[in-house]
mmCIF file of C-alpha atoms in Angstrom:
data_model
loop_
_atom_site.group_PDB
_atom_site.id
_atom_site.type_symbol
_atom_site.label_atom_id
_atom_site.label_comp_id
_atom_site.label_asym_id
_atom_site.label_seq_id
_atom_site.Cartn_x
_atom_site.Cartn_y
_atom_site.Cartn_z
ATOM 1 C CA MET X 1 -14.475 -29.758 -8.878
ATOM 2 C CA THR X 2 -10.813 -30.694 -8.983
ATOM 3 C CA SER X 3 -8.058 -30.465 -6.373
ATOM 4 C CA HIS X 4 -5.381 -30.071 -9.036
ATOM 5 C CA PHE X 5 -4.097 -26.501 -9.420
ATOM 6 C CA SER X 6 -3.312 -24.983 -12.774
ATOM 7 C CA TYR X 7 -1.847 -21.475 -12.895
ATOM 8 C CA GLN X 8 -3.006 -21.001 -16.471
ATOM 9 C CA GLN X 9 -6.607 -21.951 -15.667
ATOM 10 C CA ALA X 10 -6.744 -20.120 -12.351
ATOM 11 C CA PHE X 11 -5.804 -16.799 -13.913
ATOM 12 C CA SER X 12 -7.266 -17.341 -17.392
ATOM 13 C CA ARG X 13 -9.948 -14.656 -16.856
ATOM 14 C CA ASN X 14 -7.208 -12.043 -16.584
ATOM 15 C CA ILE X 15 -6.453 -12.633 -20.241
ATOM 16 C CA GLY X 16 -7.904 -9.863 -22.340
ATOM 17 C CA TRP X 17 -6.830 -7.218 -19.860
ATOM 18 C CA VAL X 18 -3.359 -8.719 -20.033
ATOM 19 C CA THR X 19 -1.884 -10.972 -22.714
ATOM 20 C CA HIS X 20 -0.720 -14.511 -22.137
ATOM 21 C CA GLN X 21 2.857 -13.231 -22.321
ATOM 22 C CA GLU X 22 2.151 -10.493 -19.775
ATOM 23 C CA GLN X 23 0.499 -12.975 -17.419
ATOM 24 C CA ASN X 24 3.668 -15.072 -17.540
ATOM 25 C CA ILE X 25 5.691 -11.946 -16.736
ATOM 26 C CA LEU X 26 3.544 -11.276 -13.662
ATOM 27 C CA ARG X 27 4.107 -14.875 -12.609
ATOM 28 C CA GLN X 28 7.838 -14.196 -12.421
ATOM 29 C CA LYS X 29 7.567 -10.945 -10.398
ATOM 30 C CA LYS X 30 8.235 -10.476 -6.681
ATOM 31 C CA VAL X 31 6.400 -7.810 -4.677
ATOM 32 C CA ALA X 32 7.271 -6.691 -1.151
ATOM 33 C CA ILE X 33 4.480 -5.556 1.182
ATOM 34 C CA ALA X 34 5.180 -4.185 4.654
ATOM 35 C CA GLY X 35 2.142 -4.390 6.914
ATOM 36 C CA MET X 36 -0.615 -7.019 6.713
ATOM 37 C CA GLY X 37 -3.366 -4.950 8.264
ATOM 38 C CA GLY X 38 -6.118 -2.767 6.816
ATOM 39 C CA VAL X 39 -4.536 -2.298 3.382
ATOM 40 C CA GLY X 40 -1.516 -4.652 3.328
ATOM 41 C CA GLY X 41 -3.540 -7.786 3.668
ATOM 42 C CA VAL X 42 -5.933 -6.957 0.873
ATOM 43 C CA HIS X 43 -3.001 -5.768 -1.258
ATOM 44 C CA LEU X 44 -1.497 -9.262 -0.929
ATOM 45 C CA LEU X 45 -4.686 -11.108 -1.844
ATOM 46 C CA THR X 46 -5.494 -8.775 -4.736
ATOM 47 C CA LEU X 47 -2.022 -9.093 -6.217
ATOM 48 C CA ALA X 48 -2.131 -12.852 -5.685
ATOM 49 C CA ARG X 49 -5.342 -12.978 -7.746
ATOM 50 C CA LEU X 50 -3.595 -10.858 -10.394
ATOM 51 C CA GLY X 51 -1.120 -13.748 -10.675
ATOM 52 C CA ILE X 52 1.993 -12.272 -9.058
ATOM 53 C CA GLY X 53 4.282 -15.222 -8.302
ATOM 54 C CA ALA X 54 6.286 -14.192 -5.232
ATOM 55 C CA PHE X 55 6.052 -11.938 -2.199
ATOM 56 C CA HIS X 56 7.965 -10.691 0.776
ATOM 57 C CA ILE X 57 5.472 -9.813 3.554
ATOM 58 C CA ALA X 58 6.181 -8.237 6.911
ATOM 59 C CA ASP X 59 4.215 -7.620 10.106
ATOM 60 C CA PHE X 60 4.862 -8.234 13.827
ATOM 61 C CA ASP X 61 1.237 -8.032 14.975
ATOM 62 C CA VAL X 62 -1.588 -10.478 15.649
ATOM 63 C CA PHE X 63 -5.296 -10.145 14.852
ATOM 64 C CA GLU X 64 -7.686 -8.721 17.444
ATOM 65 C CA LEU X 65 -11.372 -7.759 17.521
ATOM 66 C CA ALA X 66 -10.669 -4.103 16.771
ATOM 67 C CA ASN X 67 -9.392 -5.196 13.312
ATOM 68 C CA PHE X 68 -12.742 -6.710 12.205
ATOM 69 C CA ASN X 69 -14.167 -3.596 10.564
ATOM 70 C CA ARG X 70 -11.474 -3.372 7.892
ATOM 71 C CA GLN X 71 -8.798 -6.076 7.900
ATOM 72 C CA ILE X 72 -9.345 -8.867 5.355
ATOM 73 C CA GLY X 73 -7.648 -11.496 7.509
ATOM 74 C CA ALA X 74 -9.476 -10.653 10.754
ATOM 75 C CA THR X 75 -11.984 -13.341 11.673
ATOM 76 C CA MET X 76 -13.011 -15.266 14.765
ATOM 77 C CA SER X 77 -10.798 -18.141 13.694
ATOM 78 C CA SER X 78 -7.740 -15.880 13.271
ATOM 79 C CA LEU X 79 -7.967 -14.068 16.630
ATOM 80 C CA GLY X 80 -4.581 -13.953 18.298
ATOM 81 C CA GLN X 81 -2.822 -15.409 15.294
ATOM 82 C CA PRO X 82 0.098 -13.655 13.502
ATOM 83 C CA LYS X 83 -1.145 -11.552 10.594
ATOM 84 C CA THR X 84 1.665 -12.717 8.316
ATOM 85 C CA GLU X 85 0.881 -16.379 8.868
ATOM 86 C CA VAL X 86 -2.852 -15.915 8.353
ATOM 87 C CA LEU X 87 -2.483 -13.849 5.176
ATOM 88 C CA ALA X 88 0.220 -16.126 3.754
ATOM 89 C CA ALA X 89 -2.118 -19.089 4.186
ATOM 90 C CA MET X 90 -4.969 -17.182 2.515
ATOM 91 C CA ALA X 91 -2.723 -16.233 -0.418
ATOM 92 C CA ARG X 92 -1.471 -19.799 -0.829
ATOM 93 C CA ASP X 93 -5.079 -20.953 -0.867
ATOM 94 C CA ILE X 94 -5.484 -18.795 -3.987
ATOM 95 C CA ASN X 95 -2.223 -19.901 -5.565
ATOM 96 C CA PRO X 96 -0.444 -22.849 -3.901
ATOM 97 C CA GLU X 97 2.603 -22.226 -6.098
ATOM 98 C CA LEU X 98 3.328 -18.863 -4.485
ATOM 99 C CA HIS X 99 6.770 -18.175 -3.070
ATOM 100 C CA ILE X 100 6.260 -16.154 0.133
ATOM 101 C CA ASP X 101 9.015 -15.055 2.509
ATOM 102 C CA ILE X 102 7.636 -13.963 5.862
ATOM 103 C CA PHE X 103 9.261 -11.295 8.043
ATOM 104 C CA SER X 104 7.513 -11.910 11.350
ATOM 105 C CA ASP X 105 9.318 -9.070 13.151
ATOM 106 C CA GLY X 106 7.990 -6.530 10.667
ATOM 107 C CA VAL X 107 10.324 -4.317 8.671
ATOM 108 C CA THR X 108 13.224 -2.912 10.708
ATOM 109 C CA GLU X 109 16.397 -0.990 9.986
ATOM 110 C CA ASP X 110 18.235 -4.293 10.356
ATOM 111 C CA ASN X 111 16.256 -6.367 7.850
ATOM 112 C CA LEU X 112 15.457 -3.853 5.108
ATOM 113 C CA SER X 113 18.260 -5.110 2.872
ATOM 114 C CA LYS X 114 17.019 -8.685 3.074
ATOM 115 C CA PHE X 115 13.397 -7.564 2.753
ATOM 116 C CA PHE X 116 14.113 -5.908 -0.581
ATOM 117 C CA THR X 117 16.440 -8.590 -2.031
ATOM 118 C CA GLY X 118 15.231 -9.575 -5.500
ATOM 119 C CA VAL X 119 12.111 -7.403 -5.220
ATOM 120 C CA ASP X 120 10.576 -5.789 -8.327
ATOM 121 C CA LEU X 121 8.084 -3.513 -6.566
ATOM 122 C CA TYR X 122 7.216 -2.286 -3.063
ATOM 123 C CA VAL X 123 3.623 -1.670 -1.963
ATOM 124 C CA ASP X 124 3.215 0.213 1.309
ATOM 125 C CA GLY X 125 0.850 -1.395 3.814
ATOM 126 C CA LEU X 126 2.289 0.098 7.009
ATOM 127 C CA ASP X 127 0.070 1.590 9.654
ATOM 128 C CA PHE X 128 -0.473 5.328 9.073
ATOM 129 C CA PHE X 129 1.468 6.202 12.210
ATOM 130 C CA ALA X 130 4.499 3.958 11.475
ATOM 131 C CA LEU X 131 6.228 7.034 10.091
ATOM 132 C CA SER X 132 9.906 6.602 10.919
ATOM 133 C CA ILE X 133 10.117 3.041 9.530
ATOM 134 C CA ARG X 134 8.071 4.169 6.501
ATOM 135 C CA GLN X 135 10.636 6.912 5.967
ATOM 136 C CA ALA X 136 13.454 4.333 6.129
ATOM 137 C CA THR X 137 11.587 1.906 3.893
ATOM 138 C CA PHE X 138 11.063 4.424 1.111
ATOM 139 C CA LEU X 139 14.693 5.618 1.447
ATOM 140 C CA ALA X 140 15.778 2.010 0.861
ATOM 141 C CA CYS X 141 13.558 1.805 -2.208
ATOM 142 C CA SER X 142 15.078 4.994 -3.569
ATOM 143 C CA ASN X 143 18.627 3.753 -2.961
ATOM 144 C CA LEU X 144 17.887 0.366 -4.520
ATOM 145 C CA ARG X 145 15.926 1.899 -7.413
ATOM 146 C CA ILE X 146 12.797 -0.113 -6.535
ATOM 147 C CA PRO X 147 9.506 1.503 -7.577
ATOM 148 C CA ALA X 148 7.206 2.075 -4.601
ATOM 149 C CA ILE X 149 3.465 2.637 -4.296
ATOM 150 C CA THR X 150 1.553 4.078 -1.331
ATOM 151 C CA VAL X 151 -2.246 4.302 -1.378
ATOM 152 C CA ALA X 152 -3.717 5.614 1.851
ATOM 153 C CA PRO X 153 -7.270 4.752 3.001
ATOM 154 C CA LEU X 154 -8.848 8.065 3.923
ATOM 155 C CA GLY X 155 -12.365 7.525 5.209
ATOM 156 C CA MET X 156 -14.339 6.179 2.272
ATOM 157 C CA GLY X 157 -11.680 7.010 -0.306
ATOM 158 C CA ALA X 158 -8.083 6.428 -1.299
ATOM 159 C CA ALA X 159 -5.120 8.694 -2.050
ATOM 160 C CA LEU X 160 -2.331 7.454 -4.376
ATOM 161 C CA LEU X 161 1.313 8.447 -4.709
ATOM 162 C CA ASN X 162 3.946 6.565 -6.710
ATOM 163 C CA PHE X 163 7.660 6.975 -6.110
ATOM 164 C CA LEU X 164 9.648 5.809 -9.127
ATOM 165 C CA PRO X 165 13.417 5.458 -9.614
ATOM 166 C CA GLY X 166 15.001 8.704 -10.810
ATOM 167 C CA LYS X 167 11.934 10.785 -9.893
ATOM 168 C CA MET X 168 11.044 12.808 -6.785
ATOM 169 C CA THR X 169 11.721 10.735 -3.673
ATOM 170 C CA PHE X 170 9.494 10.172 -0.651
ATOM 171 C CA GLU X 171 11.778 12.393 1.443
ATOM 172 C CA GLU X 172 11.879 15.129 -1.149
ATOM 173 C CA TYR X 173 8.069 15.138 -1.255
ATOM 174 C CA PHE X 174 7.181 14.822 2.438
ATOM 175 C CA GLN X 175 10.376 16.414 3.881
ATOM 176 C CA PHE X 176 10.202 14.456 7.129
ATOM 177 C CA GLY X 177 13.841 14.938 8.067
ATOM 178 C CA ASP X 178 14.273 14.619 11.839
ATOM 179 C CA LEU X 179 10.936 16.199 12.690
ATOM 180 C CA PRO X 180 8.855 14.945 15.684
ATOM 181 C CA GLU X 181 6.440 12.087 14.936
ATOM 182 C CA GLU X 182 3.349 14.284 15.269
ATOM 183 C CA GLU X 183 4.646 16.747 12.663
ATOM 184 C CA LYS X 184 5.547 13.879 10.358
ATOM 185 C CA ALA X 185 1.945 12.641 10.695
ATOM 186 C CA GLN X 186 0.624 16.086 9.815
ATOM 187 C CA ARG X 187 2.821 16.281 6.754
ATOM 188 C CA PHE X 188 1.970 12.763 5.666
ATOM 189 C CA LEU X 189 -1.776 13.441 5.823
ATOM 190 C CA LEU X 190 -1.555 16.741 3.980
ATOM 191 C CA GLY X 191 0.867 15.416 1.392
ATOM 192 C CA LEU X 192 -1.343 12.419 0.637
ATOM 193 C CA ALA X 193 -4.536 14.428 0.225
ATOM 194 C CA PRO X 194 -4.014 18.157 -0.124
ATOM 195 C CA SER X 195 -7.525 18.416 -1.589
ATOM 196 C CA SER X 196 -9.009 16.958 1.667
ATOM 197 C CA LEU X 197 -11.926 15.346 -0.202
ATOM 198 C CA HIS X 198 -12.516 13.033 2.765
ATOM 199 C CA ARG X 199 -13.051 15.796 5.308
ATOM 200 C CA ASP X 200 -16.817 16.300 4.911
ATOM 201 C CA SER X 201 -17.684 12.608 5.478
ATOM 202 C CA LEU X 202 -16.104 12.590 8.976
ATOM 203 C CA VAL X 203 -19.147 12.899 11.208
ATOM 204 C CA ASP X 204 -17.297 12.778 14.542
ATOM 205 C CA SER X 205 -13.988 14.625 14.528
ATOM 206 C CA SER X 206 -13.245 13.600 18.140
ATOM 207 C CA THR X 207 -12.332 10.140 16.803
ATOM 208 C CA LEU X 208 -9.289 11.556 14.995
ATOM 209 C CA SER X 209 -6.177 12.643 16.886
ATOM 210 C CA LEU X 210 -2.755 12.703 15.266
ATOM 211 C CA GLU X 211 -1.186 13.525 18.611
ATOM 212 C CA GLU X 212 -2.694 10.369 20.203
ATOM 213 C CA LYS X 213 -2.070 8.282 17.071
ATOM 214 C CA ARG X 214 -5.646 7.226 16.535
ATOM 215 C CA GLY X 215 -8.266 7.628 13.824
ATOM 216 C CA PRO X 216 -11.399 5.986 12.383
ATOM 217 C CA SER X 217 -11.290 3.649 9.413
ATOM 218 C CA THR X 218 -13.559 1.742 7.015
ATOM 219 C CA ILE X 219 -13.305 -1.360 4.820
ATOM 220 C CA ILE X 220 -14.395 0.934 1.953
ATOM 221 C CA GLY X 221 -11.104 2.805 1.918
ATOM 222 C CA GLY X 222 -9.020 -0.356 2.204
ATOM 223 C CA GLN X 223 -10.747 -2.101 -0.691
ATOM 224 C CA LEU X 224 -10.398 0.977 -2.904
ATOM 225 C CA CYS X 225 -6.706 1.181 -2.059
ATOM 226 C CA ALA X 226 -6.095 -2.419 -3.124
ATOM 227 C CA GLY X 227 -7.709 -1.984 -6.512
ATOM 228 C CA ILE X 228 -5.843 1.244 -7.205
ATOM 229 C CA ALA X 229 -2.509 -0.174 -6.051
ATOM 230 C CA ALA X 230 -2.994 -3.315 -8.158
ATOM 231 C CA ALA X 231 -3.676 -1.263 -11.278
ATOM 232 C CA GLU X 232 -0.518 0.773 -10.690
ATOM 233 C CA ALA X 233 1.460 -2.395 -9.945
ATOM 234 C CA LEU X 234 0.299 -3.947 -13.250
ATOM 235 C CA LYS X 235 1.459 -0.900 -15.231
ATOM 236 C CA ILE X 236 4.783 -0.699 -13.464
ATOM 237 C CA LEU X 237 5.590 -4.414 -13.653
ATOM 238 C CA LEU X 238 4.547 -4.717 -17.275
ATOM 239 C CA ASN X 239 6.038 -1.374 -18.284
ATOM 240 C CA ARG X 240 2.915 -0.227 -20.067
ATOM 241 C CA GLY X 241 0.421 2.549 -19.545
ATOM 242 C CA LYS X 242 0.911 5.972 -18.012
ATOM 243 C CA VAL X 243 2.275 5.928 -14.470
ATOM 244 C CA PHE X 244 2.181 9.244 -12.625
ATOM 245 C CA SER X 245 5.023 9.705 -10.144
ATOM 246 C CA ALA X 246 5.260 12.067 -7.200
ATOM 247 C CA PRO X 247 4.729 14.963 -6.984
ATOM 248 C CA TYR X 248 1.654 13.999 -8.990
ATOM 249 C CA GLY X 249 -1.050 12.144 -7.078
ATOM 250 C CA VAL X 250 -4.693 11.087 -7.231
ATOM 251 C CA HIS X 251 -7.334 11.202 -4.486
ATOM 252 C CA PHE X 252 -10.752 9.580 -5.009
ATOM 253 C CA ASP X 253 -13.488 9.856 -2.405
ATOM 254 C CA ALA X 254 -16.292 7.372 -3.000
ATOM 255 C CA TYR X 255 -18.649 9.015 -0.513
ATOM 256 C CA SER X 256 -18.684 12.355 -2.297
ATOM 257 C CA ASN X 257 -18.008 10.849 -5.741
ATOM 258 C CA LYS X 258 -15.171 13.341 -6.199
ATOM 259 C CA LEU X 259 -11.815 12.865 -7.866
ATOM 260 C CA ALA X 260 -8.818 15.178 -7.445
ATOM 261 C CA HIS X 261 -5.530 15.166 -9.315
ATOM 262 C CA THR X 262 -2.877 16.779 -7.171
ATOM 263 C CA ASP X 263 0.492 18.330 -8.032
ATOM 264 C CA GLY X 264 2.745 18.998 -5.067
ATOM 265 C CA HIS X 265 5.493 20.362 -7.273
ATOM 266 C CA ASN X 266 7.349 21.827 -4.287
ATOM 267 C CA GLY X 267 6.642 18.830 -2.049
ATOM 268 C CA ILE X 268 4.870 19.375 1.229
ATOM 269 C CA SER X 269 6.329 22.885 1.600
ATOM 270 C CA GLY X 270 4.294 23.966 -1.413
ATOM 271 C CA SER X 271 1.062 22.756 0.155
ATOM 272 C CA LEU X 272 1.904 24.526 3.410
ATOM 273 C CA GLN X 273 2.701 27.757 1.555
ATOM 274 C CA ASP X 274 -0.621 27.453 -0.279
ATOM 275 C CA GLY X 275 -2.444 27.602 3.016
ATOM 276 C CA GLY X 276 -2.957 23.898 3.690
ATOM 277 C CA SER X 277 -3.650 22.808 7.221
ATOM 278 C CA PRO X 278 -2.005 19.483 8.038
ATOM 279 C CA SER X 279 -4.221 18.964 11.080
ATOM 280 C CA THR X 280 -7.397 18.537 9.024
#
């Protein structure tokens, strides 16, 4: 065992799936992640193990017992501690050379410009119900021409949408506008997973209420999200491989072993016209 860190040695097992040159490119990239909870925290650690060299991370919350079932940073030793500080320490334990800027107030309308300064990619880790700031965050990405990934943990599966510069925007797809928060939640859920592959594995529907902003979760969905997002991030940052952009999406449900490719060519309005029910 040695206490001396070597980037080349630490990430040498990536070589083969990426070239030495590509690994060095990843080392120079900066990724922004808003939210360090169920998906954001594991996004950070997964991308750190991929060899990404710099991050902007944001969250205003602290860890509590209710986070234990799914949040990678939630442990007895982290109870009551800020999520950003805990996850930053975990990431630096993987790569002590990381450059991490922490936004301890979360992402806000006031700090979005700073949050995205010098960023090559945004990965969405916001709570499902943080809809208005998510809307503002993706608008900023569109205006700054920053590619953005959202992968939502739905039960024991994950639903992917990429929003790339010059393609359909988040707002064009979900059409949030100035709608009430509950209707935004309905549109977000339906737009992420119009195939509703996750529906049959929900054994107690009383645990889900968009109106009350609550729903069940599993570590299964979060871990799947991180792997999917990292694969998309690799393709985007290295400019290789096919990257599907909204309105095209993918939903994989591990419980049912089903995969659906979705095409919301008219955005959320198309799904609604096709008879989709956003409350399911």
